[in-house]
Amino acid sequence: MIDLVVAGGGPAGLATAIHAARAGLEVVVVEKRTGPIDKACGEGLMPHAVRQLHLLGVEPVGRPFRGVRYLQGDRCVTAQFGSGSGLGVRRTSLHAALLQQTAAAGVSLVHDKIGAITQDADSVSVSAGRAGIRARYLAAADGLHSPIRAALGLHADAGGTRRWGLRRHVAVPPWSDCVEVYWSATPGAGEAYVTPVADDCVGIAILTSEQGRFEQHLAAFPALRDRVAGHPHQPDMAAGPLRQKVRSRVAGRVLLVGDAAGYVDALTGEGLGLAFAASRLLVDSVVADRPGDYERRWRRTTRRYRLMTAGMLHASTSPLRPLIVPAADRLPRVFTGLVNLLAD
């Protein structure tokens, strides 16, 4: 019997495995996909997420950014980080760096699909292809629409307006040293996030509650559309619905981490940073053999993010939406303070 089996080899799962190996645990990661994994993602790591990567010994190739800039029509307001730079990094580059550190930590990686899960008072067993793995604990890092979460009855109805994310890489040199957020005054049109991810590339992520292709959504942001017009781009990717509500992050010896543990919205760009922080909490709970501690500490660690993101999401879908960027422009110190509450 090993100490920990991790279901899912994305950033949350690999971070959990690295922390576990460093804590002296015997850990196996099960992931059916091979090679660096890509997905729709804003690809902007806030300063606290960059610090979490440093703790893991992971140094992905990317492009630093110094703050966040919101734009709406002729309004523009910028908040600079007070605790270091963020990092724009392509998802595949991040995943490759995590895979390299996972191998260096001596973690076993099994390329197969997780099947049936059974558990008793002392262990949890999973089937992976034709093989079976028995461990003291299972970390479910199987993504936004976690099959393990659903199988254990931990999924709850999220309610509210559904939102999706779409991402495109455009071959154009970054024109800003900030993540730019193009804010539409129309609620359904959402927001467009531009992140510098390389010296010759930006990532554009659009969050919206409306259906349609990337070009249709980009048309809601004419200044951005015109800036990138004519530049080559890679195929678009999409993800959603984004909001995922979870009854509990712990079910016996199964602990949820990353997007599987619940998700409010990508509005504040905190998903990866929280996943990295939660991976440490999960491993601490496994080492102490106190899985119940994980739920309590997860709630405490993510509380500020959940409240602020839910508040911004509510305002963005209300009649107040057209007033948000003008208000931030009139109160730049307040805006900077709010950005740094999330960035730190």
Tab-separated table of N, CA and C in Angstrom, residues 123-186:
chain	number	residue	atom	x	y	z
A	123	SER	N	-7.979	2.535	4.034
A	123	SER	CA	-7.375	2.720	2.715
A	123	SER	C	-8.431	3.020	1.662
A	124	VAL	N	-7.942	3.390	0.482
A	124	VAL	CA	-8.793	3.594	-0.684
A	124	VAL	C	-8.144	2.861	-1.849
A	125	SER	N	-8.958	2.182	-2.646
A	125	SER	CA	-8.448	1.422	-3.788
A	125	SER	C	-9.065	1.965	-5.068
A	126	VAL	N	-8.234	2.081	-6.100
A	126	VAL	CA	-8.717	2.548	-7.392
A	126	VAL	C	-8.252	1.574	-8.464
A	127	SER	N	-9.063	1.435	-9.495
A	127	SER	CA	-8.631	0.658	-10.649
A	127	SER	C	-8.083	1.631	-11.683
A	128	ALA	N	-6.965	1.254	-12.280
A	128	ALA	CA	-6.337	2.070	-13.318
A	128	ALA	C	-6.001	1.137	-14.467
A	129	GLY	N	-6.896	1.080	-15.453
A	129	GLY	CA	-6.736	0.100	-16.524
A	129	GLY	C	-6.942	-1.295	-15.967
A	130	ARG	N	-5.983	-2.179	-16.205
A	130	ARG	CA	-6.072	-3.542	-15.688
A	130	ARG	C	-5.483	-3.669	-14.294
A	131	ALA	N	-4.831	-2.615	-13.838
A	131	ALA	CA	-4.161	-2.673	-12.538
A	131	ALA	C	-5.026	-2.043	-11.458
A	132	GLY	N	-4.646	-2.306	-10.231
A	132	GLY	CA	-5.296	-1.691	-9.090
A	132	GLY	C	-4.250	-1.034	-8.212
A	133	ILE	N	-4.620	0.067	-7.591
A	133	ILE	CA	-3.710	0.777	-6.695
A	133	ILE	C	-4.411	0.969	-5.362
A	134	ARG	N	-3.718	0.593	-4.305
A	134	ARG	CA	-4.259	0.769	-2.954
A	134	ARG	C	-3.391	1.788	-2.223
A	135	ALA	N	-4.043	2.761	-1.623
A	135	ALA	CA	-3.312	3.834	-0.956
A	135	ALA	C	-4.034	4.234	0.323
A	136	ARG	N	-3.311	4.953	1.155
A	136	ARG	CA	-3.943	5.482	2.366
A	136	ARG	C	-4.960	6.565	2.016
A	137	TYR	N	-4.642	7.363	0.983
A	137	TYR	CA	-5.527	8.458	0.580
A	137	TYR	C	-5.523	8.611	-0.937
A	138	LEU	N	-6.605	9.223	-1.432
A	138	LEU	CA	-6.727	9.563	-2.846
A	138	LEU	C	-6.947	11.065	-2.967
A	139	ALA	N	-6.111	11.733	-3.761
A	139	ALA	CA	-6.309	13.142	-4.094
A	139	ALA	C	-6.981	13.210	-5.460
A	140	ALA	N	-8.210	13.701	-5.496
A	140	ALA	CA	-8.948	13.810	-6.755
A	140	ALA	C	-8.659	15.173	-7.369
A	141	ALA	N	-7.807	15.171	-8.385
A	141	ALA	CA	-7.432	16.394	-9.099
A	141	ALA	C	-7.856	16.243	-10.553
A	142	ASP	N	-9.089	15.776	-10.743
A	142	ASP	CA	-9.552	15.403	-12.081
A	142	ASP	C	-10.410	16.472	-12.745
A	143	GLY	N	-10.187	17.725	-12.372
A	143	GLY	CA	-10.688	18.821	-13.169
A	143	GLY	C	-12.029	19.413	-12.808
A	144	LEU	N	-12.393	20.425	-13.597
A	144	LEU	CA	-13.589	21.225	-13.366
A	144	LEU	C	-14.849	20.376	-13.281
A	145	HIS	N	-14.959	19.376	-14.132
A	145	HIS	CA	-16.146	18.512	-14.162
A	145	HIS	C	-15.792	17.130	-13.618
A	146	SER	N	-15.156	17.108	-12.485
A	146	SER	CA	-14.598	15.920	-11.837
A	146	SER	C	-15.548	14.722	-11.797
A	147	PRO	N	-15.224	13.638	-12.505
A	147	PRO	CA	-16.031	12.420	-12.400
A	147	PRO	C	-16.009	11.827	-10.991
A	148	ILE	N	-14.879	11.950	-10.310
A	148	ILE	CA	-14.794	11.403	-8.949
A	148	ILE	C	-15.724	12.165	-8.018
A	149	ARG	N	-15.737	13.479	-8.135
A	149	ARG	CA	-16.645	14.294	-7.324
A	149	ARG	C	-18.094	13.880	-7.552
A	150	ALA	N	-18.453	13.675	-8.796
A	150	ALA	CA	-19.822	13.271	-9.116
A	150	ALA	C	-20.129	11.883	-8.572
A	151	ALA	N	-19.179	10.953	-8.722
A	151	ALA	CA	-19.395	9.578	-8.273
A	151	ALA	C	-19.584	9.494	-6.766
A	152	LEU	N	-18.950	10.395	-6.034
A	152	LEU	CA	-19.054	10.387	-4.573
A	152	LEU	C	-20.221	11.224	-4.060
A	153	GLY	N	-21.004	11.790	-4.966
A	153	GLY	CA	-22.159	12.578	-4.557
A	153	GLY	C	-21.801	13.910	-3.931
A	154	LEU	N	-20.641	14.457	-4.292
A	154	LEU	CA	-20.190	15.717	-3.702
A	154	LEU	C	-20.563	16.933	-4.542
A	155	HIS	N	-21.088	16.703	-5.730
A	155	HIS	CA	-21.452	17.817	-6.614
A	155	HIS	C	-22.786	18.407	-6.174
A	156	ALA	N	-22.880	19.734	-6.202
A	156	ALA	CA	-24.120	20.430	-5.863
A	156	ALA	C	-24.515	21.339	-7.023
A	157	ASP	N	-25.801	21.659	-7.099
A	157	ASP	CA	-26.288	22.532	-8.169
A	157	ASP	C	-25.749	23.939	-7.957
A	158	ALA	N	-25.021	24.457	-8.942
A	158	ALA	CA	-24.409	25.782	-8.802
A	158	ALA	C	-25.424	26.901	-8.967
A	159	GLY	N	-26.457	26.694	-9.782
A	159	GLY	CA	-27.443	27.735	-10.006
A	159	GLY	C	-26.845	28.948	-10.703
A	160	GLY	N	-27.657	29.977	-10.874
A	160	GLY	CA	-27.172	31.224	-11.446
A	160	GLY	C	-26.883	31.130	-12.935
A	161	THR	N	-26.324	32.201	-13.461
A	161	THR	CA	-25.996	32.289	-14.881
A	161	THR	C	-24.747	31.481	-15.200
A	162	ARG	N	-24.822	30.683	-16.229
A	162	ARG	CA	-23.650	29.904	-16.639
A	162	ARG	C	-22.685	30.771	-17.436
A	163	ARG	N	-21.398	30.575	-17.182
A	163	ARG	CA	-20.366	31.305	-17.921
A	163	ARG	C	-19.342	30.321	-18.484
A	164	TRP	N	-18.793	30.690	-19.629
A	164	TRP	CA	-17.776	29.879	-20.294
A	164	TRP	C	-16.528	30.720	-20.545
A	165	GLY	N	-15.427	30.034	-20.741
A	165	GLY	CA	-14.184	30.706	-21.093
A	165	GLY	C	-13.680	30.215	-22.441
A	166	LEU	N	-13.206	31.130	-23.276
A	166	LEU	CA	-12.607	30.800	-24.568
A	166	LEU	C	-11.219	31.427	-24.624
A	167	ARG	N	-10.256	30.726	-25.225
A	167	ARG	CA	-8.893	31.239	-25.281
A	167	ARG	C	-8.299	31.104	-26.675
A	168	ARG	N	-7.537	32.137	-27.042
A	168	ARG	CA	-6.830	32.131	-28.318
A	168	ARG	C	-5.425	32.698	-28.105
A	169	HIS	N	-4.410	32.058	-28.708
A	169	HIS	CA	-3.053	32.602	-28.739
A	169	HIS	C	-2.863	33.351	-30.049
A	170	VAL	N	-2.440	34.604	-29.943
A	170	VAL	CA	-2.233	35.441	-31.122
A	170	VAL	C	-0.750	35.778	-31.237
A	171	ALA	N	-0.198	35.594	-32.427
A	171	ALA	CA	1.227	35.846	-32.662
A	171	ALA	C	1.455	37.337	-32.872
A	172	VAL	N	1.585	38.053	-31.770
A	172	VAL	CA	1.842	39.488	-31.799
A	172	VAL	C	2.660	39.834	-30.558
A	173	PRO	N	3.661	40.697	-30.671
A	173	PRO	CA	4.427	41.081	-29.480
A	173	PRO	C	3.523	41.777	-28.464
A	174	PRO	N	3.659	41.467	-27.189
A	174	PRO	CA	2.837	42.126	-26.168
A	174	PRO	C	3.029	43.646	-26.214
A	175	TRP	N	1.944	44.381	-26.073
A	175	TRP	CA	2.008	45.840	-26.115
A	175	TRP	C	1.890	46.458	-24.718
A	176	SER	N	1.792	45.594	-23.701
A	176	SER	CA	1.636	46.093	-22.340
A	176	SER	C	2.382	45.183	-21.378
A	177	ASP	N	2.832	45.757	-20.261
A	177	ASP	CA	3.449	44.932	-19.216
A	177	ASP	C	2.457	44.630	-18.102
A	178	CYS	N	1.171	44.729	-18.433
A	178	CYS	CA	0.086	44.363	-17.517
A	178	CYS	C	-0.822	43.337	-18.194
A	179	VAL	N	-1.576	42.624	-17.392
A	179	VAL	CA	-2.726	41.899	-17.928
A	179	VAL	C	-3.807	42.935	-18.183
A	180	GLU	N	-4.302	42.993	-19.397
A	180	GLU	CA	-5.349	43.956	-19.728
A	180	GLU	C	-6.704	43.264	-19.725
A	181	VAL	N	-7.663	43.904	-19.081
A	181	VAL	CA	-9.024	43.384	-19.012
A	181	VAL	C	-9.935	44.358	-19.745
A	182	TYR	N	-10.433	43.932	-20.901
A	182	TYR	CA	-11.362	44.746	-21.671
A	182	TYR	C	-12.768	44.430	-21.173
A	183	TRP	N	-13.423	45.441	-20.633
A	183	TRP	CA	-14.681	45.270	-19.912
A	183	TRP	C	-15.823	45.777	-20.771
A	184	SER	N	-16.740	44.908	-21.112
A	184	SER	CA	-17.911	45.323	-21.871
A	184	SER	C	-18.988	45.830	-20.922
A	185	ALA	N	-19.635	46.926	-21.301
A	185	ALA	CA	-20.719	47.450	-20.475
A	185	ALA	C	-21.957	46.569	-20.550
A	186	THR	N	-22.010	45.685	-21.542
A	186	THR	CA	-23.140	44.771	-21.702
A	186	THR	C	-22.878	43.497	-20.907
